[in-house]
Amino acid sequence: MLTPATVALIALAVLLIVVLIKGAVIVPQKTAAIVERLGKYSRTLEAGFHVLIPFVDRTSYTFSLKEKVVDVPAQICITKDNVSVEVDGIIYLEVQDAFKAAYGIDNYLRAASQLAQTTLRSAIGKIDLDKTFEEREKINNEVIDAIDQAAMTWGVKVLRYEIKDITPPLSVKEAMEAQMTAERQKRANIATSEGVRQSMINQSEGEKQKQINEAEGKAAQVTLVAEADAKRIEMLASATAQGIRLVAEAIKADGGLEALNMRLAEQYIKEFGNLAKQTNTVLMPANVSDVAGVIATAMSTVKEMKVKVE
């Protein structure tokens, strides 16, 4: 049989075990626990092992300090141009003050979701349908600012907000697709016309350059012909002058005048004979038989020129 002392010891051991079970608290990493003593806030427990006073202290709230992802349900929003679109999103937030999260609001997750919906409706109502797809970043920032200002009293930090989908009505979607098709066709036509225009420009530039090259070639050819003619005339004049100088020197030499006299008589008879061969009509000089007179006249002219030259 158990003695009263043994029973007391057993009862004391059981009480110690219950006290340890009730008072020992292990808080996981990235978790915060709110301890209340007799119904009032006592302290915030961080990660680790803690001992509470049984039946006096209790953990009333436990919060994860990890980043949380909250889906914002899809809702109908009216744009500035009175088009109904269905929009949903997602919020990323984090508890930074467990005390404010416990006593500042009843359910911060639901509050953040509801505030995101109301702010999103307001932001969508300020812009036209076409702008909703272009200004997602602006809408996201507006929702973040609105939630973050309210969440300061909740001990919650909104990290980011993203719109997942914007779904317009089927009729609007078909109209937008038709508009995009027309826009793509317009860009294709513009690109084609630009290509034709550039091709015509290139062709005209090529023709222009061809004409310029041909003109430059002709100009160079004319220049070369002119230079050749000038060179030929220069050489002919030089040869003629040289011949005249040689004739003049020959005339000055002994017997030169007699040789010139003989040469002129030969040329006169030769050319007169050729004139008779080329035509039936011949104009005869009055003194055609007076070869000596003609030669004398020519010689007198040569003598006069010789005197002038000397």
PDB file of N, CA and C in Angstrom, residues 250-302:
ATOM      1  N   ALA A 250      67.558  78.040-147.059  1.00  0.00           N
ATOM      2  CA  ALA A 250      68.013  77.577-148.386  1.00  0.00           C
ATOM      3  C   ALA A 250      68.051  78.718-149.394  1.00  0.00           C
ATOM      4  N   ILE A 251      67.065  79.623-149.277  1.00  0.00           N
ATOM      5  CA  ILE A 251      67.033  80.761-150.209  1.00  0.00           C
ATOM      6  C   ILE A 251      68.241  81.664-149.982  1.00  0.00           C
ATOM      7  N   LYS A 252      68.668  81.833-148.737  1.00  0.00           N
ATOM      8  CA  LYS A 252      69.810  82.696-148.438  1.00  0.00           C
ATOM      9  C   LYS A 252      71.123  82.097-148.950  1.00  0.00           C
ATOM     10  N   ALA A 253      71.125  80.794-149.075  1.00  0.00           N
ATOM     11  CA  ALA A 253      72.377  80.152-149.504  1.00  0.00           C
ATOM     12  C   ALA A 253      72.666  80.457-150.983  1.00  0.00           C
ATOM     13  N   ASP A 254      73.895  80.159-151.434  1.00  0.00           N
ATOM     14  CA  ASP A 254      74.284  80.394-152.822  1.00  0.00           C
ATOM     15  C   ASP A 254      73.448  79.523-153.742  1.00  0.00           C
ATOM     16  N   GLY A 255      72.901  80.108-154.783  1.00  0.00           N
ATOM     17  CA  GLY A 255      72.085  79.394-155.753  1.00  0.00           C
ATOM     18  C   GLY A 255      70.679  79.134-155.259  1.00  0.00           C
ATOM     19  N   GLY A 256      70.333  79.705-154.101  1.00  0.00           N
ATOM     20  CA  GLY A 256      69.019  79.448-153.553  1.00  0.00           C
ATOM     21  C   GLY A 256      67.913  80.058-154.390  1.00  0.00           C
ATOM     22  N   LEU A 257      68.095  81.281-154.826  1.00  0.00           N
ATOM     23  CA  LEU A 257      67.059  81.943-155.602  1.00  0.00           C
ATOM     24  C   LEU A 257      66.844  81.207-156.923  1.00  0.00           C
ATOM     25  N   GLU A 258      67.938  80.728-157.554  1.00  0.00           N
ATOM     26  CA  GLU A 258      67.779  80.025-158.811  1.00  0.00           C
ATOM     27  C   GLU A 258      67.012  78.722-158.607  1.00  0.00           C
ATOM     28  N   ALA A 259      67.286  78.043-157.512  1.00  0.00           N
ATOM     29  CA  ALA A 259      66.565  76.795-157.230  1.00  0.00           C
ATOM     30  C   ALA A 259      65.098  77.079-156.949  1.00  0.00           C
ATOM     31  N   LEU A 260      64.828  78.157-156.242  1.00  0.00           N
ATOM     32  CA  LEU A 260      63.436  78.529-155.947  1.00  0.00           C
ATOM     33  C   LEU A 260      62.718  78.877-157.237  1.00  0.00           C
ATOM     34  N   ASN A 261      63.427  79.571-158.152  1.00  0.00           N
ATOM     35  CA  ASN A 261      62.845  79.943-159.435  1.00  0.00           C
ATOM     36  C   ASN A 261      62.442  78.693-160.198  1.00  0.00           C
ATOM     37  N   MET A 262      63.354  77.720-160.223  1.00  0.00           N
ATOM     38  CA  MET A 262      63.060  76.476-160.911  1.00  0.00           C
ATOM     39  C   MET A 262      61.884  75.746-160.248  1.00  0.00           C
ATOM     40  N   ARG A 263      61.849  75.741-158.926  1.00  0.00           N
ATOM     41  CA  ARG A 263      60.783  75.014-158.196  1.00  0.00           C
ATOM     42  C   ARG A 263      59.426  75.642-158.442  1.00  0.00           C
ATOM     43  N   LEU A 264      59.366  76.959-158.457  1.00  0.00           N
ATOM     44  CA  LEU A 264      58.103  77.643-158.696  1.00  0.00           C
ATOM     45  C   LEU A 264      57.608  77.360-160.109  1.00  0.00           C
ATOM     46  N   ALA A 265      58.500  77.296-161.088  1.00  0.00           N
ATOM     47  CA  ALA A 265      58.088  77.007-162.458  1.00  0.00           C
ATOM     48  C   ALA A 265      57.509  75.609-162.545  1.00  0.00           C
ATOM     49  N   GLU A 266      58.124  74.640-161.853  1.00  0.00           N
ATOM     50  CA  GLU A 266      57.606  73.272-161.875  1.00  0.00           C
ATOM     51  C   GLU A 266      56.214  73.195-161.230  1.00  0.00           C
ATOM     52  N   GLN A 267      56.078  73.835-160.092  1.00  0.00           N
ATOM     53  CA  GLN A 267      54.784  73.794-159.396  1.00  0.00           C
ATOM     54  C   GLN A 267      53.704  74.476-160.218  1.00  0.00           C
ATOM     55  N   TYR A 268      54.030  75.565-160.892  1.00  0.00           N
ATOM     56  CA  TYR A 268      53.048  76.290-161.690  1.00  0.00           C
ATOM     57  C   TYR A 268      52.550  75.396-162.814  1.00  0.00           C
ATOM     58  N   ILE A 269      53.499  74.738-163.527  1.00  0.00           N
ATOM     59  CA  ILE A 269      53.104  73.887-164.655  1.00  0.00           C
ATOM     60  C   ILE A 269      52.305  72.682-164.168  1.00  0.00           C
ATOM     61  N   LYS A 270      52.710  72.116-163.012  1.00  0.00           N
ATOM     62  CA  LYS A 270      52.029  70.938-162.477  1.00  0.00           C
ATOM     63  C   LYS A 270      50.598  71.260-162.061  1.00  0.00           C
ATOM     64  N   GLU A 271      50.426  72.318-161.298  1.00  0.00           N
ATOM     65  CA  GLU A 271      49.090  72.674-160.815  1.00  0.00           C
ATOM     66  C   GLU A 271      48.186  73.100-161.963  1.00  0.00           C
ATOM     67  N   PHE A 272      48.717  73.756-162.965  1.00  0.00           N
ATOM     68  CA  PHE A 272      47.910  74.151-164.102  1.00  0.00           C
ATOM     69  C   PHE A 272      47.434  72.918-164.855  1.00  0.00           C
ATOM     70  N   GLY A 273      48.319  71.897-164.946  1.00  0.00           N
ATOM     71  CA  GLY A 273      47.918  70.651-165.587  1.00  0.00           C
ATOM     72  C   GLY A 273      46.840  69.938-164.788  1.00  0.00           C
ATOM     73  N   ASN A 274      46.930  69.919-163.508  1.00  0.00           N
ATOM     74  CA  ASN A 274      45.904  69.284-162.662  1.00  0.00           C
ATOM     75  C   ASN A 274      44.563  69.990-162.782  1.00  0.00           C
ATOM     76  N   LEU A 275      44.601  71.305-162.917  1.00  0.00           N
ATOM     77  CA  LEU A 275      43.357  72.063-163.057  1.00  0.00           C
ATOM     78  C   LEU A 275      42.636  71.666-164.335  1.00  0.00           C
ATOM     79  N   ALA A 276      43.360  71.383-165.378  1.00  0.00           N
ATOM     80  CA  ALA A 276      42.751  70.972-166.637  1.00  0.00           C
ATOM     81  C   ALA A 276      42.166  69.585-166.556  1.00  0.00           C
ATOM     82  N   LYS A 277      42.739  68.725-165.729  1.00  0.00           N
ATOM     83  CA  LYS A 277      42.223  67.367-165.573  1.00  0.00           C
ATOM     84  C   LYS A 277      40.927  67.323-164.768  1.00  0.00           C
ATOM     85  N   GLN A 278      40.757  68.184-163.757  1.00  0.00           N
ATOM     86  CA  GLN A 278      39.646  68.097-162.813  1.00  0.00           C
ATOM     87  C   GLN A 278      38.349  68.693-163.352  1.00  0.00           C
ATOM     88  N   THR A 279      38.377  69.601-164.333  1.00  0.00           N
ATOM     89  CA  THR A 279      37.144  70.236-164.813  1.00  0.00           C
ATOM     90  C   THR A 279      37.288  70.562-166.291  1.00  0.00           C
ATOM     91  N   ASN A 280      36.141  70.617-166.975  1.00  0.00           N
ATOM     92  CA  ASN A 280      36.126  70.959-168.392  1.00  0.00           C
ATOM     93  C   ASN A 280      36.166  72.460-168.612  1.00  0.00           C
ATOM     94  N   THR A 281      35.778  73.192-167.570  1.00  0.00           N
ATOM     95  CA  THR A 281      35.749  74.655-167.680  1.00  0.00           C
ATOM     96  C   THR A 281      36.959  75.205-166.982  1.00  0.00           C
ATOM     97  N   VAL A 282      37.787  75.909-167.665  1.00  0.00           N
ATOM     98  CA  VAL A 282      39.028  76.430-167.093  1.00  0.00           C
ATOM     99  C   VAL A 282      39.082  77.908-167.379  1.00  0.00           C
ATOM    100  N   LEU A 283      39.318  78.679-166.314  1.00  0.00           N
ATOM    101  CA  LEU A 283      39.510  80.124-166.480  1.00  0.00           C
ATOM    102  C   LEU A 283      40.987  80.373-166.711  1.00  0.00           C
ATOM    103  N   MET A 284      41.341  80.829-167.892  1.00  0.00           N
ATOM    104  CA  MET A 284      42.738  80.998-168.271  1.00  0.00           C
ATOM    105  C   MET A 284      43.151  82.419-167.961  1.00  0.00           C
ATOM    106  N   PRO A 285      44.317  82.595-167.381  1.00  0.00           N
ATOM    107  CA  PRO A 285      44.817  83.958-167.187  1.00  0.00           C
ATOM    108  C   PRO A 285      45.233  84.535-168.540  1.00  0.00           C
ATOM    109  N   ALA A 286      45.305  85.850-168.559  1.00  0.00           N
ATOM    110  CA  ALA A 286      45.582  86.512-169.828  1.00  0.00           C
ATOM    111  C   ALA A 286      46.980  86.171-170.331  1.00  0.00           C
ATOM    112  N   ASN A 287      47.935  86.013-169.443  1.00  0.00           N
ATOM    113  CA  ASN A 287      49.308  85.721-169.829  1.00  0.00           C
ATOM    114  C   ASN A 287      49.694  84.298-169.457  1.00  0.00           C
ATOM    115  N   VAL A 288      48.839  83.300-169.839  1.00  0.00           N
ATOM    116  CA  VAL A 288      49.091  81.919-169.471  1.00  0.00           C
ATOM    117  C   VAL A 288      50.393  81.396-170.072  1.00  0.00           C
ATOM    118  N   SER A 289      50.791  81.943-171.209  1.00  0.00           N
ATOM    119  CA  SER A 289      52.026  81.459-171.845  1.00  0.00           C
ATOM    120  C   SER A 289      53.257  82.132-171.297  1.00  0.00           C
ATOM    121  N   ASP A 290      53.031  83.166-170.516  1.00  0.00           N
ATOM    122  CA  ASP A 290      54.166  83.926-169.993  1.00  0.00           C
ATOM    123  C   ASP A 290      54.575  83.343-168.665  1.00  0.00           C
ATOM    124  N   VAL A 291      55.139  82.143-168.651  1.00  0.00           N
ATOM    125  CA  VAL A 291      55.587  81.485-167.425  1.00  0.00           C
ATOM    126  C   VAL A 291      56.704  82.273-166.790  1.00  0.00           C
ATOM    127  N   ALA A 292      57.551  82.828-167.622  1.00  0.00           N
ATOM    128  CA  ALA A 292      58.683  83.581-167.099  1.00  0.00           C
ATOM    129  C   ALA A 292      58.222  84.807-166.357  1.00  0.00           C
ATOM    130  N   GLY A 293      57.136  85.420-166.859  1.00  0.00           N
ATOM    131  CA  GLY A 293      56.621  86.611-166.171  1.00  0.00           C
ATOM    132  C   GLY A 293      56.058  86.267-164.804  1.00  0.00           C
ATOM    133  N   VAL A 294      55.353  85.166-164.766  1.00  0.00           N
ATOM    134  CA  VAL A 294      54.772  84.733-163.473  1.00  0.00           C
ATOM    135  C   VAL A 294      55.875  84.430-162.483  1.00  0.00           C
ATOM    136  N   ILE A 295      56.907  83.735-162.974  1.00  0.00           N
ATOM    137  CA  ILE A 295      58.013  83.377-162.092  1.00  0.00           C
ATOM    138  C   ILE A 295      58.721  84.619-161.614  1.00  0.00           C
ATOM    139  N   ALA A 296      58.876  85.615-162.499  1.00  0.00           N
ATOM    140  CA  ALA A 296      59.565  86.849-162.139  1.00  0.00           C
ATOM    141  C   ALA A 296      58.794  87.592-161.069  1.00  0.00           C
ATOM    142  N   THR A 297      57.459  87.608-161.225  1.00  0.00           N
ATOM    143  CA  THR A 297      56.628  88.291-160.222  1.00  0.00           C
ATOM    144  C   THR A 297      56.763  87.620-158.870  1.00  0.00           C
ATOM    145  N   ALA A 298      56.741  86.299-158.881  1.00  0.00           N
ATOM    146  CA  ALA A 298      56.867  85.566-157.624  1.00  0.00           C
ATOM    147  C   ALA A 298      58.224  85.787-156.998  1.00  0.00           C
ATOM    148  N   MET A 299      59.259  85.838-157.813  1.00  0.00           N
ATOM    149  CA  MET A 299      60.594  86.012-157.288  1.00  0.00           C
ATOM    150  C   MET A 299      60.776  87.398-156.714  1.00  0.00           C
ATOM    151  N   SER A 300      60.165  88.399-157.348  1.00  0.00           N
ATOM    152  CA  SER A 300      60.269  89.755-156.810  1.00  0.00           C
ATOM    153  C   SER A 300      59.613  89.833-155.441  1.00  0.00           C
ATOM    154  N   THR A 301      58.531  89.109-155.292  1.00  0.00           N
ATOM    155  CA  THR A 301      57.846  89.086-153.984  1.00  0.00           C
ATOM    156  C   THR A 301      58.730  88.433-152.942  1.00  0.00           C
ATOM    157  N   VAL A 302      59.381  87.328-153.333  1.00  0.00           N
ATOM    158  CA  VAL A 302      60.269  86.628-152.387  1.00  0.00           C
ATOM    159  C   VAL A 302      61.415  87.519-151.982  1.00  0.00           C
TER     160      VAL A 302
END
